[in-house]
Amino acid sequence: AKIRDATLQKIPYHLIVGEQEQTNDHVSIRTHKGQNLGQISQQEFKQKIFCDALSKTRPKEGLGSE
């Protein structure tokens, strides 16, 4: 129910942390579109969301630069 609620709210990433993930210091990731990205380390996830956020804040070339 929690994953479905997050999907309906269009939260970009859903982190699933169970006993196995805690033991391995990993997180399982799904997108709000239902794509399963599998398990990655917490550090890799931090880098991924940082890069995603950075790419969304960069100005688009050619737009409003005239």
Coordinates of C-alpha atoms in Angstrom, one line a residue:
A1 CA 0.0 0.0 0.0
K2 CA 2.9 2.4 0.7
I3 CA 4.5 1.8 -2.7
R4 CA 1.1 2.3 -4.4
D5 CA 0.5 5.6 -2.5
A6 CA 3.9 6.9 -3.5
T7 CA 3.3 5.9 -7.1
L8 CA 0.0 7.8 -7.1
Q9 CA 1.7 10.9 -5.7
K10 CA 4.3 10.7 -8.5
I11 CA 7.3 10.6 -6.1
P12 CA 10.3 10.2 -8.5
Y13 CA 12.0 7.3 -6.6
H14 CA 10.7 4.8 -4.2
L15 CA 13.4 3.3 -1.9
I16 CA 12.7 -0.2 -0.6
V17 CA 14.8 -1.1 2.4
G18 CA 14.3 -4.5 3.9
E19 CA 16.5 -6.8 6.0
Q20 CA 18.7 -7.8 3.1
E21 CA 19.3 -4.2 2.0
Q22 CA 20.1 -3.2 5.5
T23 CA 22.6 -6.0 5.8
N24 CA 24.3 -5.1 2.5
D25 CA 24.1 -1.3 2.9
H26 CA 22.0 -1.1 -0.3
V27 CA 18.6 0.2 -1.4
S28 CA 16.2 -1.2 -3.9
I29 CA 14.9 1.5 -6.2
R30 CA 11.7 1.8 -8.3
T31 CA 10.6 4.8 -10.3
H32 CA 7.2 6.3 -10.1
K33 CA 6.5 4.8 -13.5
G34 CA 7.0 1.3 -12.0
Q35 CA 10.5 0.6 -13.5
N36 CA 12.6 -1.5 -11.1
L37 CA 16.1 -0.2 -11.1
G38 CA 17.3 -3.0 -8.8
Q39 CA 19.7 -2.7 -5.8
I40 CA 22.5 -0.1 -5.6
S41 CA 24.6 1.1 -2.7
Q42 CA 23.4 4.1 -0.8
Q43 CA 26.4 6.1 -2.0
E44 CA 25.5 5.3 -5.7
F45 CA 21.9 6.4 -5.1
K46 CA 23.1 9.7 -3.6
Q47 CA 25.2 10.3 -6.7
K48 CA 22.4 9.4 -9.0
I49 CA 19.9 11.8 -7.4
F50 CA 22.5 14.6 -7.3
C51 CA 23.3 14.2 -11.0
D52 CA 19.5 14.0 -11.8
A53 CA 18.8 17.2 -9.9
L54 CA 21.8 19.0 -11.4
S55 CA 20.7 18.1 -14.9
K56 CA 17.2 19.5 -14.3
T57 CA 18.5 22.8 -12.9
R58 CA 20.9 23.6 -15.8
P59 CA 19.5 26.1 -18.3
K60 CA 18.6 24.7 -21.7
E61 CA 20.9 26.0 -24.5
G62 CA 19.2 28.2 -27.0
L63 CA 16.2 29.0 -24.8
G64 CA 15.9 32.7 -23.9
S65 CA 19.5 33.4 -24.7
E66 CA 18.9 35.8 -27.6

